[in-house]
PDB file of C-alpha atoms in Angstrom:
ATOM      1  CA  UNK A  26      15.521  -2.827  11.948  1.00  0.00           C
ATOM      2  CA  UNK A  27      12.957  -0.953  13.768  1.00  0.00           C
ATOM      3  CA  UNK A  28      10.800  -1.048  10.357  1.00  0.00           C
ATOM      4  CA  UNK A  29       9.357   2.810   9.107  1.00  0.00           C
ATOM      5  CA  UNK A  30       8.320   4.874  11.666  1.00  0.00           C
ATOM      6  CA  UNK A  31       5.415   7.379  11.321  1.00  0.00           C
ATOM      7  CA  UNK A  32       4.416   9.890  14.454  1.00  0.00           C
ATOM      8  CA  UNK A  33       2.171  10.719  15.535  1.00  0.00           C
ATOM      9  CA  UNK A  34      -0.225   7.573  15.049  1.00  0.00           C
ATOM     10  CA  UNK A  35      -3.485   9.969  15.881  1.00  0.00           C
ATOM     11  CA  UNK A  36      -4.090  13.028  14.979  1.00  0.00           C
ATOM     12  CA  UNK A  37      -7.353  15.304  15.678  1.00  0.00           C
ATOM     13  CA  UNK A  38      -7.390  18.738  14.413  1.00  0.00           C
ATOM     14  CA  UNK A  39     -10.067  21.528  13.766  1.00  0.00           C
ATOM     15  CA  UNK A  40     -10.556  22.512  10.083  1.00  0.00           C
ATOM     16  CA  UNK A  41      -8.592  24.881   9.251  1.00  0.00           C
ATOM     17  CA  UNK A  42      -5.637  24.222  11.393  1.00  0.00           C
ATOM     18  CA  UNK A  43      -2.147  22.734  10.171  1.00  0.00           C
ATOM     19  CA  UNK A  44      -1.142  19.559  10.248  1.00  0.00           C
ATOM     20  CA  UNK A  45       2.335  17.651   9.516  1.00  0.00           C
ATOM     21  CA  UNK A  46       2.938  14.372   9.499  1.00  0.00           C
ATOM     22  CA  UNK A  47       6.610  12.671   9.617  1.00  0.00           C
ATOM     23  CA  UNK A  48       8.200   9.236   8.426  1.00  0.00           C
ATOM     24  CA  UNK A  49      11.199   7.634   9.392  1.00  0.00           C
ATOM     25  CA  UNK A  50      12.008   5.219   6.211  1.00  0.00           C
ATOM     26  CA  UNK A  51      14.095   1.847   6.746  1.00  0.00           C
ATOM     27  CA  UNK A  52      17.788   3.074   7.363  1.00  0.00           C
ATOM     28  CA  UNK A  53      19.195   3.006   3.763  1.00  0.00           C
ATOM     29  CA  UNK A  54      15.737   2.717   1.657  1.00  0.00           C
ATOM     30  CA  UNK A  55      16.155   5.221  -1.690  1.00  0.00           C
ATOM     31  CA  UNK A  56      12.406   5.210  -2.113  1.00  0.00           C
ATOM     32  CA  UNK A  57       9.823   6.844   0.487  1.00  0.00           C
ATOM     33  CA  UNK A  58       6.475   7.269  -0.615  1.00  0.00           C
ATOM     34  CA  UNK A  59       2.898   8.969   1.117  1.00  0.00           C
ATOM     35  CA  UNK A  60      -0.256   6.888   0.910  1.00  0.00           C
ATOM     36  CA  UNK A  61      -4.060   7.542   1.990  1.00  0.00           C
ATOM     37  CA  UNK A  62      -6.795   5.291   3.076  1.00  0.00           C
ATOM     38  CA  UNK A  63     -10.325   5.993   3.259  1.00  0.00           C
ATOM     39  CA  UNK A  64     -13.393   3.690   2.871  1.00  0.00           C
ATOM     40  CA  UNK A  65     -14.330   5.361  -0.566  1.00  0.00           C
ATOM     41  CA  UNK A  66     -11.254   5.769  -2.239  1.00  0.00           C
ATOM     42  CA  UNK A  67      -9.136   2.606  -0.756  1.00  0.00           C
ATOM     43  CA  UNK A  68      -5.278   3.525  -0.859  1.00  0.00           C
ATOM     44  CA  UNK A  69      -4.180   6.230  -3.017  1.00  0.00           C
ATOM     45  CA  UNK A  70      -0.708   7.043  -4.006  1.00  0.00           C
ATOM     46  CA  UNK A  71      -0.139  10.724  -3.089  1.00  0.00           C
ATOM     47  CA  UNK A  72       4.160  11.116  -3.940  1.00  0.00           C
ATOM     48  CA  UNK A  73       7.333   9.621  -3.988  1.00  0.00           C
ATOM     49  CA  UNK A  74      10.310  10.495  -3.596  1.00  0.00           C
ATOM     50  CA  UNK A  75      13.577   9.147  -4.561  1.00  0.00           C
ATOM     51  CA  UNK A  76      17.089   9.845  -3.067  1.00  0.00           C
ATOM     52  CA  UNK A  77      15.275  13.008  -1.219  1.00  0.00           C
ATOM     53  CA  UNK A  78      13.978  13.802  -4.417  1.00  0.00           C
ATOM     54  CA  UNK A  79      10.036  14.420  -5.354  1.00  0.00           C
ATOM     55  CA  UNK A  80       9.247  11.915  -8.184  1.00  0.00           C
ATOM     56  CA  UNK A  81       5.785  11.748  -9.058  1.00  0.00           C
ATOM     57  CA  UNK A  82       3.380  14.544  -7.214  1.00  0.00           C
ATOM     58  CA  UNK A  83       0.215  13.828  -9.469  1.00  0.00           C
ATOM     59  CA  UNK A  84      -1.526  12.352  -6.865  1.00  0.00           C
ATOM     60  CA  UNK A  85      -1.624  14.986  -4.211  1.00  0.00           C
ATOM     61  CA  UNK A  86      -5.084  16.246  -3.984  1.00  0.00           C
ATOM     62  CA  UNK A  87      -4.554  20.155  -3.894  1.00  0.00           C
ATOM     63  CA  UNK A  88      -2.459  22.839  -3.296  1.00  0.00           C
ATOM     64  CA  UNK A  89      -3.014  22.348   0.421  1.00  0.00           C
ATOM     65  CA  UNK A  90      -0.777  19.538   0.816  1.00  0.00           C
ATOM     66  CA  UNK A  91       2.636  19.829   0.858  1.00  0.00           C
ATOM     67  CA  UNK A  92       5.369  16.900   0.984  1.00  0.00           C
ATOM     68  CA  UNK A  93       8.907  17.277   1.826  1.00  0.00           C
ATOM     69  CA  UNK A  94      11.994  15.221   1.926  1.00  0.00           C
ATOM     70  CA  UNK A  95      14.943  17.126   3.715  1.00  0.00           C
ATOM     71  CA  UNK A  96      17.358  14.492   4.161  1.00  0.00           C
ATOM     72  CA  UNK A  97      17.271  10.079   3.394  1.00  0.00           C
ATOM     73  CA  UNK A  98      15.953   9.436   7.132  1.00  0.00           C
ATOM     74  CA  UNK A  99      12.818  11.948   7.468  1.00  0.00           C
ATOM     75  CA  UNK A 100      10.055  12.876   5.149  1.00  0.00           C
ATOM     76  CA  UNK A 101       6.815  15.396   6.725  1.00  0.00           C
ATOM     77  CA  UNK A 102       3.668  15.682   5.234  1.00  0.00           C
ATOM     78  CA  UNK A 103       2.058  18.842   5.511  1.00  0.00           C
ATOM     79  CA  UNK A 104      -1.928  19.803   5.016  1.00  0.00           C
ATOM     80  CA  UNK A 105      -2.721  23.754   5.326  1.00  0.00           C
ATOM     81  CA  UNK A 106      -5.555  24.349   5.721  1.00  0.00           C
ATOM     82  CA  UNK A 107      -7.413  21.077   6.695  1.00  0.00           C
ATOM     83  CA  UNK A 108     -10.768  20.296   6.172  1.00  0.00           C
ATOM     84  CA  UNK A 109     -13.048  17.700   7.108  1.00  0.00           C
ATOM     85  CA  UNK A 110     -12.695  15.700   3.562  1.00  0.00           C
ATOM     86  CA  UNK A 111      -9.000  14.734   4.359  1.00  0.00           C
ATOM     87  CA  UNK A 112      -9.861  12.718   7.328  1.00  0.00           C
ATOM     88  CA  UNK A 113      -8.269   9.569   6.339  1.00  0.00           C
ATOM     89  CA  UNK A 114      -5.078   7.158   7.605  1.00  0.00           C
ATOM     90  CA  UNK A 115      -1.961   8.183   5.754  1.00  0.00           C
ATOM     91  CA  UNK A 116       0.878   5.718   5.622  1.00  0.00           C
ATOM     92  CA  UNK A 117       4.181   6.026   4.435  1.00  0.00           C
ATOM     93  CA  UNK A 118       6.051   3.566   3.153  1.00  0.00           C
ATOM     94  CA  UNK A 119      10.186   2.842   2.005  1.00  0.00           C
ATOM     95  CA  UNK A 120      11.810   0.697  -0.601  1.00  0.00           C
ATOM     96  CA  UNK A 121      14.927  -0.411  -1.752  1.00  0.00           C
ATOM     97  CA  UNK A 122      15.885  -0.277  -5.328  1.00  0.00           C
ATOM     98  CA  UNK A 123      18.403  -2.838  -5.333  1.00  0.00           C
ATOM     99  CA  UNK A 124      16.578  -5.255  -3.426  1.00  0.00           C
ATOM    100  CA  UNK A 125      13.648  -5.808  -5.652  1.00  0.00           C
ATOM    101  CA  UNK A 126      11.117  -2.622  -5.426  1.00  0.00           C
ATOM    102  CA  UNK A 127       9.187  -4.503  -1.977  1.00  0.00           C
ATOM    103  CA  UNK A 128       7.424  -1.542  -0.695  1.00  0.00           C
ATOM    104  CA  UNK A 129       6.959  -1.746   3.527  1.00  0.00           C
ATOM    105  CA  UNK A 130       4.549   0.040   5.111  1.00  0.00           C
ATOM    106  CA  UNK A 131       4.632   1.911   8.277  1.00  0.00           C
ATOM    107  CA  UNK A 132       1.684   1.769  10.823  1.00  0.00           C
ATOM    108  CA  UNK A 133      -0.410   4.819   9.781  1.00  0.00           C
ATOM    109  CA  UNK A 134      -1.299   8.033  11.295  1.00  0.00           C
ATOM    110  CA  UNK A 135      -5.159   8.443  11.521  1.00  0.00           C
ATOM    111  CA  UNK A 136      -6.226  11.458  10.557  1.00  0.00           C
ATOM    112  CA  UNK A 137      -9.480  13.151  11.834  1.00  0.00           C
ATOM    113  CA  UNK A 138     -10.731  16.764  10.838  1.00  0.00           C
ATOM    114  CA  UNK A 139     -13.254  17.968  12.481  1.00  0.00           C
TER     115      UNK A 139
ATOM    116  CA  UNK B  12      -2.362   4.573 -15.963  1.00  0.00           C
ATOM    117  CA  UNK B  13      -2.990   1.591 -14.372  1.00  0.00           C
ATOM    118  CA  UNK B  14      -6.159   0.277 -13.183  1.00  0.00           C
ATOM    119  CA  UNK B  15      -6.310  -2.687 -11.174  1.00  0.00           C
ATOM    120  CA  UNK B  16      -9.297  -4.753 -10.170  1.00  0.00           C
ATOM    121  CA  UNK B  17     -10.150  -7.300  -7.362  1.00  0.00           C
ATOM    122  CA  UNK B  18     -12.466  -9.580  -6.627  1.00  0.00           C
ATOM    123  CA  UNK B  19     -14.357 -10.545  -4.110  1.00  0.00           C
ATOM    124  CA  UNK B  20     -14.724  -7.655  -1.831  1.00  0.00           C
ATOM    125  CA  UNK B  21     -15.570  -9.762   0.572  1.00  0.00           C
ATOM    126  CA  UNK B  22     -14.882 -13.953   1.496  1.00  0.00           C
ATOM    127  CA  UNK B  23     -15.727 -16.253   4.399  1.00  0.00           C
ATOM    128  CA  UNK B  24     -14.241 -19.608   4.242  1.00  0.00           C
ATOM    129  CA  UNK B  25     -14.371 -22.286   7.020  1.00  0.00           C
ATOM    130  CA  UNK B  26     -11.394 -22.840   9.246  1.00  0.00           C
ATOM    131  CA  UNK B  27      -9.492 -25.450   7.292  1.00  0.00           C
ATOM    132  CA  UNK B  28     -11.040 -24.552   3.715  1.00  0.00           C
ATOM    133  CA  UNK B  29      -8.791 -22.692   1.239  1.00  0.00           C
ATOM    134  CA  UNK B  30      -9.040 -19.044  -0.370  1.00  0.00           C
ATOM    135  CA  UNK B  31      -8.553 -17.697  -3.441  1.00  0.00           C
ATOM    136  CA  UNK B  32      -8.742 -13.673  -4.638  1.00  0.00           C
ATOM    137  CA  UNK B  33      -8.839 -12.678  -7.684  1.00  0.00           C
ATOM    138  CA  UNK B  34      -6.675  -9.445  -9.862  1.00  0.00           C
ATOM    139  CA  UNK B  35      -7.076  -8.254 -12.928  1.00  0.00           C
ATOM    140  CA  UNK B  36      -4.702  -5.279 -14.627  1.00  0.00           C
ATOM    141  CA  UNK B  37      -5.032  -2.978 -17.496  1.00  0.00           C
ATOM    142  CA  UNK B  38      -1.394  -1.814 -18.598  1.00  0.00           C
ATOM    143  CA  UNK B  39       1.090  -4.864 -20.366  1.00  0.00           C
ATOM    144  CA  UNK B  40       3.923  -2.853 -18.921  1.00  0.00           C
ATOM    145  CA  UNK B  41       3.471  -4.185 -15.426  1.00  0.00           C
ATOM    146  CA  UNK B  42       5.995  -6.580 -14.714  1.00  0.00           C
ATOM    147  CA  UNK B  43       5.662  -6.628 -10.531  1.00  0.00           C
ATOM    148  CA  UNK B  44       2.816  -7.980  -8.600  1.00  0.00           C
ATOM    149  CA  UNK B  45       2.380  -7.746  -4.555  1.00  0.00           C
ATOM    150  CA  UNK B  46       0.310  -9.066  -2.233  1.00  0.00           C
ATOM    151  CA  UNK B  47      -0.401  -7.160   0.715  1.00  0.00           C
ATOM    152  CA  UNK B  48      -1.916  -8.221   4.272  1.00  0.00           C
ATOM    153  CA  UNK B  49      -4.160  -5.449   6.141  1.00  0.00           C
ATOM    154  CA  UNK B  50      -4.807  -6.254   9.784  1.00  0.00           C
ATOM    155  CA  UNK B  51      -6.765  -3.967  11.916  1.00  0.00           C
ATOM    156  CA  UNK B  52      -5.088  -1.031  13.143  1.00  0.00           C
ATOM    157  CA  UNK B  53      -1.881  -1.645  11.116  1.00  0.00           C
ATOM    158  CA  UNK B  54      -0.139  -0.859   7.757  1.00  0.00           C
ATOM    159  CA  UNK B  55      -0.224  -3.375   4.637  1.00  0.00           C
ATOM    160  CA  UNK B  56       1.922  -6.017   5.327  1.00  0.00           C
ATOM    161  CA  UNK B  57       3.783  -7.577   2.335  1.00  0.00           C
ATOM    162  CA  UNK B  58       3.187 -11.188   2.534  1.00  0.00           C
ATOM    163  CA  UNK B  59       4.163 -12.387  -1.345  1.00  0.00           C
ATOM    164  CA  UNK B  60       4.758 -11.236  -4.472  1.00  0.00           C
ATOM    165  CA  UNK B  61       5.374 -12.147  -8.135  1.00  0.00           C
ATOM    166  CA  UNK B  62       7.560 -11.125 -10.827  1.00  0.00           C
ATOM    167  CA  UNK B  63       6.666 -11.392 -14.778  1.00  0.00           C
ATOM    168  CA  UNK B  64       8.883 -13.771 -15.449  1.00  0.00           C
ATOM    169  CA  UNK B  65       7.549 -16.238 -13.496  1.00  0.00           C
ATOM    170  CA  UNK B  66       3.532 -18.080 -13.652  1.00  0.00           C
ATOM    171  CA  UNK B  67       3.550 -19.458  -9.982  1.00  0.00           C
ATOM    172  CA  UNK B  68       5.296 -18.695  -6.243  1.00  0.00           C
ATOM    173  CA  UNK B  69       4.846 -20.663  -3.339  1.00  0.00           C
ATOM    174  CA  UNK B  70       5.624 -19.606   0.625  1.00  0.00           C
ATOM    175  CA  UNK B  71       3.930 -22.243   2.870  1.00  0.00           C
ATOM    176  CA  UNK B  72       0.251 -21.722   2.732  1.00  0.00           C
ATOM    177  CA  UNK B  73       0.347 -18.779   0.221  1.00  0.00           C
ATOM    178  CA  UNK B  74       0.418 -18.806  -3.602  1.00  0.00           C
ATOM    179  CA  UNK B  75       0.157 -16.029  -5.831  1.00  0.00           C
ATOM    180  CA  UNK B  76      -0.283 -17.260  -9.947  1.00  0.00           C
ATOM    181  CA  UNK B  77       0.102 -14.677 -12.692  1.00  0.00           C
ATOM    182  CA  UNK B  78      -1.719 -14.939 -16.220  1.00  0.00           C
ATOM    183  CA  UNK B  79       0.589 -12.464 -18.330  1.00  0.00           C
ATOM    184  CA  UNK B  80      -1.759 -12.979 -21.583  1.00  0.00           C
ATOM    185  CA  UNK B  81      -4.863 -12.416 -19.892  1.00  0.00           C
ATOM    186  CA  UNK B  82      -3.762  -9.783 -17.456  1.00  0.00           C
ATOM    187  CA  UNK B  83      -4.931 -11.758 -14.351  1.00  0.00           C
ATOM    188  CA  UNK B  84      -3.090 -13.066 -11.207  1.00  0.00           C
ATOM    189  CA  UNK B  85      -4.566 -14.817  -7.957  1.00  0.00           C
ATOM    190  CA  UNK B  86      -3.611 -15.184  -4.355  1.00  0.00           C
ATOM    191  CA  UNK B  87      -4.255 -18.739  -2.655  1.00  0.00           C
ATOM    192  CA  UNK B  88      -4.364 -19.048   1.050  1.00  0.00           C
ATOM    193  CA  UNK B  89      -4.892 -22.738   1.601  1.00  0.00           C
ATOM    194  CA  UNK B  90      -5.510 -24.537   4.840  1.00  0.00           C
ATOM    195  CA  UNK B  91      -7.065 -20.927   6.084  1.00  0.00           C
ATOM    196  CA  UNK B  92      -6.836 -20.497   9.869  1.00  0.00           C
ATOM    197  CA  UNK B  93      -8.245 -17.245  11.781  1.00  0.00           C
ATOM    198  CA  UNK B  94      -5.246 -15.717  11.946  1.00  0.00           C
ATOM    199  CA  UNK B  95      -5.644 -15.118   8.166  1.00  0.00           C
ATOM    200  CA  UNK B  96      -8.401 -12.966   8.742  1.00  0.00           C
ATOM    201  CA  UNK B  97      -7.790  -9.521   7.256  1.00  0.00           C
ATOM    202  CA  UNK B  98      -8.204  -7.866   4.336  1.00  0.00           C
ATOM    203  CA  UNK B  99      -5.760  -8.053   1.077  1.00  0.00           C
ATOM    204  CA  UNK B 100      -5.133  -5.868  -1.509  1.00  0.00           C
ATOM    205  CA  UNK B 101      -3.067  -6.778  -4.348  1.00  0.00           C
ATOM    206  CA  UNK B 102      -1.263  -4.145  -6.752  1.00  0.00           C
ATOM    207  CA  UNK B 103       0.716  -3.886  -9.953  1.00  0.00           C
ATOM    208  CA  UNK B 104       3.721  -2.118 -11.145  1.00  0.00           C
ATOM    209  CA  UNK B 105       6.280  -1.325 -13.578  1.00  0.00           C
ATOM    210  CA  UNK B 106       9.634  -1.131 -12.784  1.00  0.00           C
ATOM    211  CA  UNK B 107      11.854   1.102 -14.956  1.00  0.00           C
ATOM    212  CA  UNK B 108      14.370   4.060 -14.371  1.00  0.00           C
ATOM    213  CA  UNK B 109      12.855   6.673 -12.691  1.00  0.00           C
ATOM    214  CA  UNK B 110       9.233   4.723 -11.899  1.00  0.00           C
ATOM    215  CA  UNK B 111       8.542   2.687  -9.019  1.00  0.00           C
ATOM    216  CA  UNK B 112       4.979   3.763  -7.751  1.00  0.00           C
ATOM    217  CA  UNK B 113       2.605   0.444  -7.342  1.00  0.00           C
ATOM    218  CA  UNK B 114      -1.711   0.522  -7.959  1.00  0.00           C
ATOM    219  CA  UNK B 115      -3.689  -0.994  -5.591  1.00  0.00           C
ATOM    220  CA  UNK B 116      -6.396  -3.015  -5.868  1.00  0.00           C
ATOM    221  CA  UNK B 117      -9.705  -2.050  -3.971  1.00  0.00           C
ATOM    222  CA  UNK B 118      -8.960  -4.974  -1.220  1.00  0.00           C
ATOM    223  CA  UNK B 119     -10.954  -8.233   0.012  1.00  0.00           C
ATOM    224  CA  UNK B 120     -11.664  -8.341   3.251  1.00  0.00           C
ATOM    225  CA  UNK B 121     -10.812 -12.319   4.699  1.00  0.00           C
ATOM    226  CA  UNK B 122     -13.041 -13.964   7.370  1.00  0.00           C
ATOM    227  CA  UNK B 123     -12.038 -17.609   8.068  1.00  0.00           C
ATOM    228  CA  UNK B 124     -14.936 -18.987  10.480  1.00  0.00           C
ATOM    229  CA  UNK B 125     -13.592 -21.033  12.961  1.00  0.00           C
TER     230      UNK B 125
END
């Protein structure tokens, strides 16, 4: 298995300006969820999803980011507008229920706002 | 929720020497316990993990213990080699219908000296 898959794996933007992010889960995982990394804050849980649905949103920052989850094999992560604060890595990551709960990670996209 | 603490935040050990990192949880409900390995540039990494209804897992030169009573569980990298440099976070989770988000510790960032 070609393990998740997040694109792109940089990302520079000027505030203000959109920016999506996708994930590719393991082919059959029934959990995907959206992380963030930064020095201060360490790894943050932003949402899951199960079976394409949104399970637990509390930890999205704002109303500026958006999650979606249109089908099992592709999940975008949306931030309108950006700004500076939200530079960060974001990872998503894809479980399987009946295998145990093991969470894998894909390799990150780094984010920088400037 | 859940708050999970780790300690050190930082450990050098001599090539050869072991390692040990330290967890503590807040919430009795947890019942699943990760390890996860952070190398430069890359996602976590599962490496070993712990269910509450066991005290002790081997794999090789990793161990993870788990203290139910006093809320505590350990990772033990022994005959540490510099490919074991990296930083570790641990986490905690409950596991029940409609719940499978994990808390991460703040991570300890490995050196083994060569």
């Amino acid at each position: 298995d070609a393990g998740v898959i997040q694109s792109p794996r940089h990302e520079v933007t000027e505030m203000g300006q959109e920016v999506t992010l996708r994930c590719k889960p393991i082919s059959g995982h029934d959990y995907l969820f959206w992380y963030r990394q930064t020095m201060m804050r360490g790894l943050e849980l932003l949402i899951y999803f199960n079976n394409n649905v949104p399970i637990d949103d509390s930890g999205m920052p704002e109303d500026r980011f958006s999650a979606k989850m249109p089908n099992a094999s592709f999940s975008t992560l949306k931030i309108q507008p950006s700004e500076p604060r939200d530079s960060a890595v974001y990872f998503c990551a894809s479980s399987l229920t009946t295998s145990g709960f093991e969470q894998y990670f894909g390799p990150g996209t780094r984010l920088t706002v400037t | 929720g859940e708050n999970v603490e780790q300690h050190p935040s930082t450990l050098s050990v001599q090539e050869g020497d072991s390692a040990v990192i330290k967890c503590t949880y807040s919430d009795s409900a947890s019942n699943y316990f990760p390890w996860y390995k952070q190398e430069l540039g890359k996602g976590p990494q599962l490496i070993i993990d712990i269910r509450s209804n066991v005290g002790e897992k081997k794999d090789q030169r990793i161990a993870v213990t788990l203290n139910k009573t006093a809320k505590h569980f350990s990772l033990h990298i022994t005959e540490t080699q510099p490919e074991d440099s990296a930083v570790y976070f641990c986490a905690a989770g409950s596991y029940q219908t409609g719940a499978n988000n994990l808390f991460f510790g703040t991570g300890t960032r490995l050196t083994v000296i060569p």
